[in-house]
Amino acid sequence: MYLKTNSRSLLVGIIILLAHVIANGAITSPLKWDLESQQEYQGDNLLQSGFLPVTYFGADHTGLVDSTVAIQNCIDAALANNMVCFCPSGEYLVSGQLSCVQEAKDMTTNHVLVGERKDGKRPVLRLADNSMVGEPKALVFMQAQNPDGSENVPSGYNMVFRGIDLDMGSGNSGAVGINLHGAQGCAVQDVKISGEGFFAGLRHLSGSGACYGNIEVLGGQYGMSTAGDSGKDPVIVGLKLFDQEKQAMQLDTATPVTIVGFHFRLKSAGLT
């Protein structure tokens, strides 16, 4: 269980959300919302445990309605209140980047996205066809930044993406599944990324003290692209890269990469 506490946002069972509840139950407005004053949520074990579901913000678990804005609102509110952005089972249609940017050097207020596992299945974020072309762009972008907006890899701590699959659709030649370039405590775990013609499943690897585990990428030009990586001594446990058009792994890391348990099935090329 992920329960993130911080004196600024969670005091003796009080959770302050930057939102209010409208008639349909979706949290949409940047107004402060006091959990204790909302009787309908008194018995909500998810909120009481620090999990903030994307469906509370109007995300559609059937995959019929674009949920990009709803999920982004949940991501932002979860970070602001030191909670986990929680994705219940189902399929969610998205058409643009989900941004998970946090302050560099902050080890307690971090982006954590976790999915529900139900009947042996994980929730799926499905990228709309033909929505990401041109220069590579991540569907899930996780980064720590300095006050001037520049990236700070060595001080990007505790960003986690776990238990959510990505369907990259078709016609998304510039799409990257997950971009995470951080340091200690960062993790990508229990993730399957699949589709037709996308750029890469994962972009960058995080350094020592981070963990990548049980990752599967089906298709794409690259299974994993690490060009220009500065993270030190990344570790991957359990990696499947199948049917990439160019390379399974495009390796360009500052230090060696350790992979424990892997299965590569390639169309025409190998490692670079």
PDB file of C-alpha atoms in Angstrom, residues 99-259:
ATOM      1  CA  SER A  99       2.455  15.258 -17.523  1.00  0.00           C
ATOM      2  CA  CYS A 100       3.948  14.203 -14.187  1.00  0.00           C
ATOM      3  CA  VAL A 101       6.410  16.984 -13.370  1.00  0.00           C
ATOM      4  CA  GLN A 102       7.634  17.550  -9.817  1.00  0.00           C
ATOM      5  CA  GLU A 103      10.127  19.741  -8.028  1.00  0.00           C
ATOM      6  CA  ALA A 104      13.725  18.567  -8.055  1.00  0.00           C
ATOM      7  CA  LYS A 105      15.269  17.553  -4.721  1.00  0.00           C
ATOM      8  CA  ASP A 106      11.844  16.915  -3.174  1.00  0.00           C
ATOM      9  CA  MET A 107      11.800  13.390  -1.741  1.00  0.00           C
ATOM     10  CA  THR A 108       8.327  13.495  -0.170  1.00  0.00           C
ATOM     11  CA  THR A 109       5.996  15.114  -2.715  1.00  0.00           C
ATOM     12  CA  ASN A 110       6.272  12.807  -5.697  1.00  0.00           C
ATOM     13  CA  HIS A 111       4.242  11.422  -8.571  1.00  0.00           C
ATOM     14  CA  VAL A 112       2.984   7.888  -7.947  1.00  0.00           C
ATOM     15  CA  LEU A 113       0.589   6.311 -10.459  1.00  0.00           C
ATOM     16  CA  VAL A 114      -0.793   2.875  -9.596  1.00  0.00           C
ATOM     17  CA  GLY A 115      -3.362   0.650 -11.287  1.00  0.00           C
ATOM     18  CA  GLU A 116      -5.890  -1.797  -9.872  1.00  0.00           C
ATOM     19  CA  ARG A 117      -5.381  -5.454 -10.700  1.00  0.00           C
ATOM     20  CA  LYS A 118      -8.739  -7.194 -11.062  1.00  0.00           C
ATOM     21  CA  ASP A 119      -9.429 -10.710 -12.358  1.00  0.00           C
ATOM     22  CA  GLY A 120      -5.797 -10.951 -13.447  1.00  0.00           C
ATOM     23  CA  LYS A 121      -6.005  -7.826 -15.598  1.00  0.00           C
ATOM     24  CA  ARG A 122      -4.497  -4.366 -15.270  1.00  0.00           C
ATOM     25  CA  PRO A 123      -6.150  -1.101 -16.354  1.00  0.00           C
ATOM     26  CA  VAL A 124      -5.205   0.175 -19.808  1.00  0.00           C
ATOM     27  CA  LEU A 125      -4.468   3.680 -21.054  1.00  0.00           C
ATOM     28  CA  ARG A 126      -5.267   3.600 -24.786  1.00  0.00           C
ATOM     29  CA  LEU A 127      -3.719   6.297 -26.970  1.00  0.00           C
ATOM     30  CA  ALA A 128      -6.064   7.510 -29.692  1.00  0.00           C
ATOM     31  CA  ASP A 129      -4.912   6.635 -33.203  1.00  0.00           C
ATOM     32  CA  ASN A 130      -2.912   9.267 -35.116  1.00  0.00           C
ATOM     33  CA  SER A 131      -2.624  11.575 -32.093  1.00  0.00           C
ATOM     34  CA  MET A 132       1.189  11.597 -31.679  1.00  0.00           C
ATOM     35  CA  VAL A 133       3.298  12.042 -34.808  1.00  0.00           C
ATOM     36  CA  GLY A 134       6.508  13.899 -35.569  1.00  0.00           C
ATOM     37  CA  GLU A 135       9.185  14.290 -32.900  1.00  0.00           C
ATOM     38  CA  PRO A 136       9.127  11.685 -30.094  1.00  0.00           C
ATOM     39  CA  LYS A 137       6.738  12.600 -27.306  1.00  0.00           C
ATOM     40  CA  ALA A 138       5.825  10.546 -24.244  1.00  0.00           C
ATOM     41  CA  LEU A 139       2.323   9.471 -23.391  1.00  0.00           C
ATOM     42  CA  VAL A 140       3.383   9.406 -19.723  1.00  0.00           C
ATOM     43  CA  PHE A 141       6.029  12.054 -19.021  1.00  0.00           C
ATOM     44  CA  MET A 142       7.684  11.902 -15.591  1.00  0.00           C
ATOM     45  CA  GLN A 143      10.388  14.410 -14.724  1.00  0.00           C
ATOM     46  CA  ALA A 144      11.894  16.445 -11.891  1.00  0.00           C
ATOM     47  CA  GLN A 145      12.593  20.069 -12.740  1.00  0.00           C
ATOM     48  CA  ASN A 146      14.510  23.000 -11.300  1.00  0.00           C
ATOM     49  CA  PRO A 147      12.703  26.313 -10.665  1.00  0.00           C
ATOM     50  CA  ASP A 148      13.716  27.502 -14.153  1.00  0.00           C
ATOM     51  CA  GLY A 149      12.041  24.488 -15.767  1.00  0.00           C
ATOM     52  CA  SER A 150      15.239  22.635 -16.633  1.00  0.00           C
ATOM     53  CA  GLU A 151      15.489  18.909 -16.003  1.00  0.00           C
ATOM     54  CA  ASN A 152      17.350  17.669 -12.907  1.00  0.00           C
ATOM     55  CA  VAL A 153      17.954  13.926 -13.255  1.00  0.00           C
ATOM     56  CA  PRO A 154      20.122  13.309 -10.138  1.00  0.00           C
ATOM     57  CA  SER A 155      17.487  14.991  -7.929  1.00  0.00           C
ATOM     58  CA  GLY A 156      14.405  13.317  -9.392  1.00  0.00           C
ATOM     59  CA  TYR A 157      13.243  11.037  -6.600  1.00  0.00           C
ATOM     60  CA  ASN A 158      10.506   8.469  -5.962  1.00  0.00           C
ATOM     61  CA  MET A 159       8.504   8.762  -9.195  1.00  0.00           C
ATOM     62  CA  VAL A 160       6.549   5.539  -9.695  1.00  0.00           C
ATOM     63  CA  PHE A 161       4.443   4.075 -12.519  1.00  0.00           C
ATOM     64  CA  ARG A 162       3.099   0.643 -11.625  1.00  0.00           C
ATOM     65  CA  GLY A 163       0.404  -1.769 -12.715  1.00  0.00           C
ATOM     66  CA  ILE A 164      -1.005   0.143 -15.711  1.00  0.00           C
ATOM     67  CA  ASP A 165      -0.738  -1.110 -19.302  1.00  0.00           C
ATOM     68  CA  LEU A 166      -0.397   1.164 -22.339  1.00  0.00           C
ATOM     69  CA  ASP A 167      -2.055   0.573 -25.704  1.00  0.00           C
ATOM     70  CA  MET A 168      -0.196   2.824 -28.134  1.00  0.00           C
ATOM     71  CA  GLY A 169      -2.805   2.467 -30.873  1.00  0.00           C
ATOM     72  CA  SER A 170      -1.790   2.922 -34.507  1.00  0.00           C
ATOM     73  CA  GLY A 171      -0.444   5.825 -36.532  1.00  0.00           C
ATOM     74  CA  ASN A 172       1.433   7.246 -33.539  1.00  0.00           C
ATOM     75  CA  SER A 173       4.922   7.266 -35.037  1.00  0.00           C
ATOM     76  CA  GLY A 174       6.209   9.816 -32.510  1.00  0.00           C
ATOM     77  CA  ALA A 175       4.751   8.219 -29.404  1.00  0.00           C
ATOM     78  CA  VAL A 176       6.825   6.975 -26.459  1.00  0.00           C
ATOM     79  CA  GLY A 177       5.061   4.971 -23.772  1.00  0.00           C
ATOM     80  CA  ILE A 178       6.848   6.201 -20.632  1.00  0.00           C
ATOM     81  CA  ASN A 179       9.575   8.813 -20.246  1.00  0.00           C
ATOM     82  CA  LEU A 180      11.152   8.558 -16.794  1.00  0.00           C
ATOM     83  CA  HIS A 181      14.691   9.813 -16.201  1.00  0.00           C
ATOM     84  CA  GLY A 182      15.312  10.004 -12.477  1.00  0.00           C
ATOM     85  CA  ALA A 183      17.220   8.715  -9.487  1.00  0.00           C
ATOM     86  CA  GLN A 184      16.623   6.902  -6.200  1.00  0.00           C
ATOM     87  CA  GLY A 185      13.195   5.460  -5.547  1.00  0.00           C
ATOM     88  CA  CYS A 186      11.976   5.733  -9.141  1.00  0.00           C
ATOM     89  CA  ALA A 187      10.249   2.687 -10.596  1.00  0.00           C
ATOM     90  CA  VAL A 188       8.396   1.328 -13.610  1.00  0.00           C
ATOM     91  CA  GLN A 189       6.846  -2.013 -12.724  1.00  0.00           C
ATOM     92  CA  ASP A 190       4.212  -4.444 -14.013  1.00  0.00           C
ATOM     93  CA  VAL A 191       3.634  -2.719 -17.343  1.00  0.00           C
ATOM     94  CA  LYS A 192       2.806  -3.960 -20.847  1.00  0.00           C
ATOM     95  CA  ILE A 193       3.196  -1.522 -23.750  1.00  0.00           C
ATOM     96  CA  SER A 194       1.873  -2.546 -27.159  1.00  0.00           C
ATOM     97  CA  GLY A 195       0.736  -1.097 -30.470  1.00  0.00           C
ATOM     98  CA  GLU A 196       1.676  -0.520 -34.100  1.00  0.00           C
ATOM     99  CA  GLY A 197       4.341   1.855 -35.379  1.00  0.00           C
ATOM    100  CA  PHE A 198       4.995   3.837 -32.201  1.00  0.00           C
ATOM    101  CA  PHE A 199       8.488   5.180 -31.525  1.00  0.00           C
ATOM    102  CA  ALA A 200       9.491   3.414 -28.287  1.00  0.00           C
ATOM    103  CA  GLY A 201       8.036   1.698 -25.277  1.00  0.00           C
ATOM    104  CA  LEU A 202      10.330   3.377 -22.764  1.00  0.00           C
ATOM    105  CA  ARG A 203      12.587   6.411 -23.072  1.00  0.00           C
ATOM    106  CA  HIS A 204      15.453   6.753 -20.579  1.00  0.00           C
ATOM    107  CA  LEU A 205      16.347   4.707 -17.514  1.00  0.00           C
ATOM    108  CA  SER A 206      16.654   5.902 -13.929  1.00  0.00           C
ATOM    109  CA  GLY A 207      19.853   5.407 -11.960  1.00  0.00           C
ATOM    110  CA  SER A 208      20.987   3.570  -8.858  1.00  0.00           C
ATOM    111  CA  GLY A 209      18.328   2.996  -6.242  1.00  0.00           C
ATOM    112  CA  ALA A 210      15.620   2.778  -8.918  1.00  0.00           C
ATOM    113  CA  CYS A 211      13.935  -0.385 -10.181  1.00  0.00           C
ATOM    114  CA  TYR A 212      12.368  -1.528 -13.438  1.00  0.00           C
ATOM    115  CA  GLY A 213      10.544  -4.840 -13.190  1.00  0.00           C
ATOM    116  CA  ASN A 214       8.167  -7.075 -15.159  1.00  0.00           C
ATOM    117  CA  ILE A 215       8.076  -4.927 -18.287  1.00  0.00           C
ATOM    118  CA  GLU A 216       6.870  -6.088 -21.704  1.00  0.00           C
ATOM    119  CA  VAL A 217       6.983  -4.094 -24.939  1.00  0.00           C
ATOM    120  CA  LEU A 218       5.308  -5.454 -28.067  1.00  0.00           C
ATOM    121  CA  GLY A 219       6.058  -3.638 -31.320  1.00  0.00           C
ATOM    122  CA  GLY A 220       7.387  -0.146 -31.861  1.00  0.00           C
ATOM    123  CA  GLN A 221      10.559   1.024 -33.542  1.00  0.00           C
ATOM    124  CA  TYR A 222      12.478   0.523 -30.293  1.00  0.00           C
ATOM    125  CA  GLY A 223      11.514  -1.432 -27.220  1.00  0.00           C
ATOM    126  CA  MET A 224      13.632   0.848 -25.078  1.00  0.00           C
ATOM    127  CA  SER A 225      15.624   3.943 -26.078  1.00  0.00           C
ATOM    128  CA  THR A 226      18.256   5.253 -23.672  1.00  0.00           C
ATOM    129  CA  ALA A 227      20.050   7.755 -25.912  1.00  0.00           C
ATOM    130  CA  GLY A 228      21.773  10.418 -23.822  1.00  0.00           C
ATOM    131  CA  ASP A 229      21.017   8.805 -20.468  1.00  0.00           C
ATOM    132  CA  SER A 230      22.889  10.089 -17.425  1.00  0.00           C
ATOM    133  CA  GLY A 231      21.385   7.829 -14.746  1.00  0.00           C
ATOM    134  CA  LYS A 232      23.993   5.636 -13.107  1.00  0.00           C
ATOM    135  CA  ASP A 233      23.867   1.827 -12.939  1.00  0.00           C
ATOM    136  CA  PRO A 234      20.216   1.180 -13.922  1.00  0.00           C
ATOM    137  CA  VAL A 235      18.734  -2.229 -13.060  1.00  0.00           C
ATOM    138  CA  ILE A 236      15.962  -4.105 -14.878  1.00  0.00           C
ATOM    139  CA  VAL A 237      14.432  -7.337 -13.597  1.00  0.00           C
ATOM    140  CA  GLY A 238      12.190  -9.224 -16.006  1.00  0.00           C
ATOM    141  CA  LEU A 239      12.181  -7.654 -19.482  1.00  0.00           C
ATOM    142  CA  LYS A 240      10.392  -8.794 -22.657  1.00  0.00           C
ATOM    143  CA  LEU A 241      10.945  -6.891 -25.913  1.00  0.00           C
ATOM    144  CA  PHE A 242       9.150  -8.410 -28.916  1.00  0.00           C
ATOM    145  CA  ASP A 243       8.902  -7.516 -32.611  1.00  0.00           C
ATOM    146  CA  GLN A 244      10.593  -4.113 -32.695  1.00  0.00           C
ATOM    147  CA  GLU A 245      11.201  -2.666 -36.183  1.00  0.00           C
ATOM    148  CA  LYS A 246      14.700  -1.275 -35.482  1.00  0.00           C
ATOM    149  CA  GLN A 247      16.286  -2.331 -32.192  1.00  0.00           C
ATOM    150  CA  ALA A 248      15.040  -4.027 -29.075  1.00  0.00           C
ATOM    151  CA  MET A 249      17.268  -1.716 -27.046  1.00  0.00           C
ATOM    152  CA  GLN A 250      18.955   1.456 -28.172  1.00  0.00           C
ATOM    153  CA  LEU A 251      21.660   1.678 -25.534  1.00  0.00           C
ATOM    154  CA  ASP A 252      23.568   4.865 -24.799  1.00  0.00           C
ATOM    155  CA  THR A 253      23.937   5.017 -21.016  1.00  0.00           C
ATOM    156  CA  ALA A 254      26.616   6.675 -18.895  1.00  0.00           C
ATOM    157  CA  THR A 255      27.267   3.405 -17.027  1.00  0.00           C
ATOM    158  CA  PRO A 256      26.522  -0.313 -17.584  1.00  0.00           C
ATOM    159  CA  VAL A 257      22.949  -1.564 -17.507  1.00  0.00           C
ATOM    160  CA  THR A 258      22.128  -4.691 -15.480  1.00  0.00           C
ATOM    161  CA  ILE A 259      19.286  -6.871 -16.799  1.00  0.00           C
TER     162      ILE A 259
END
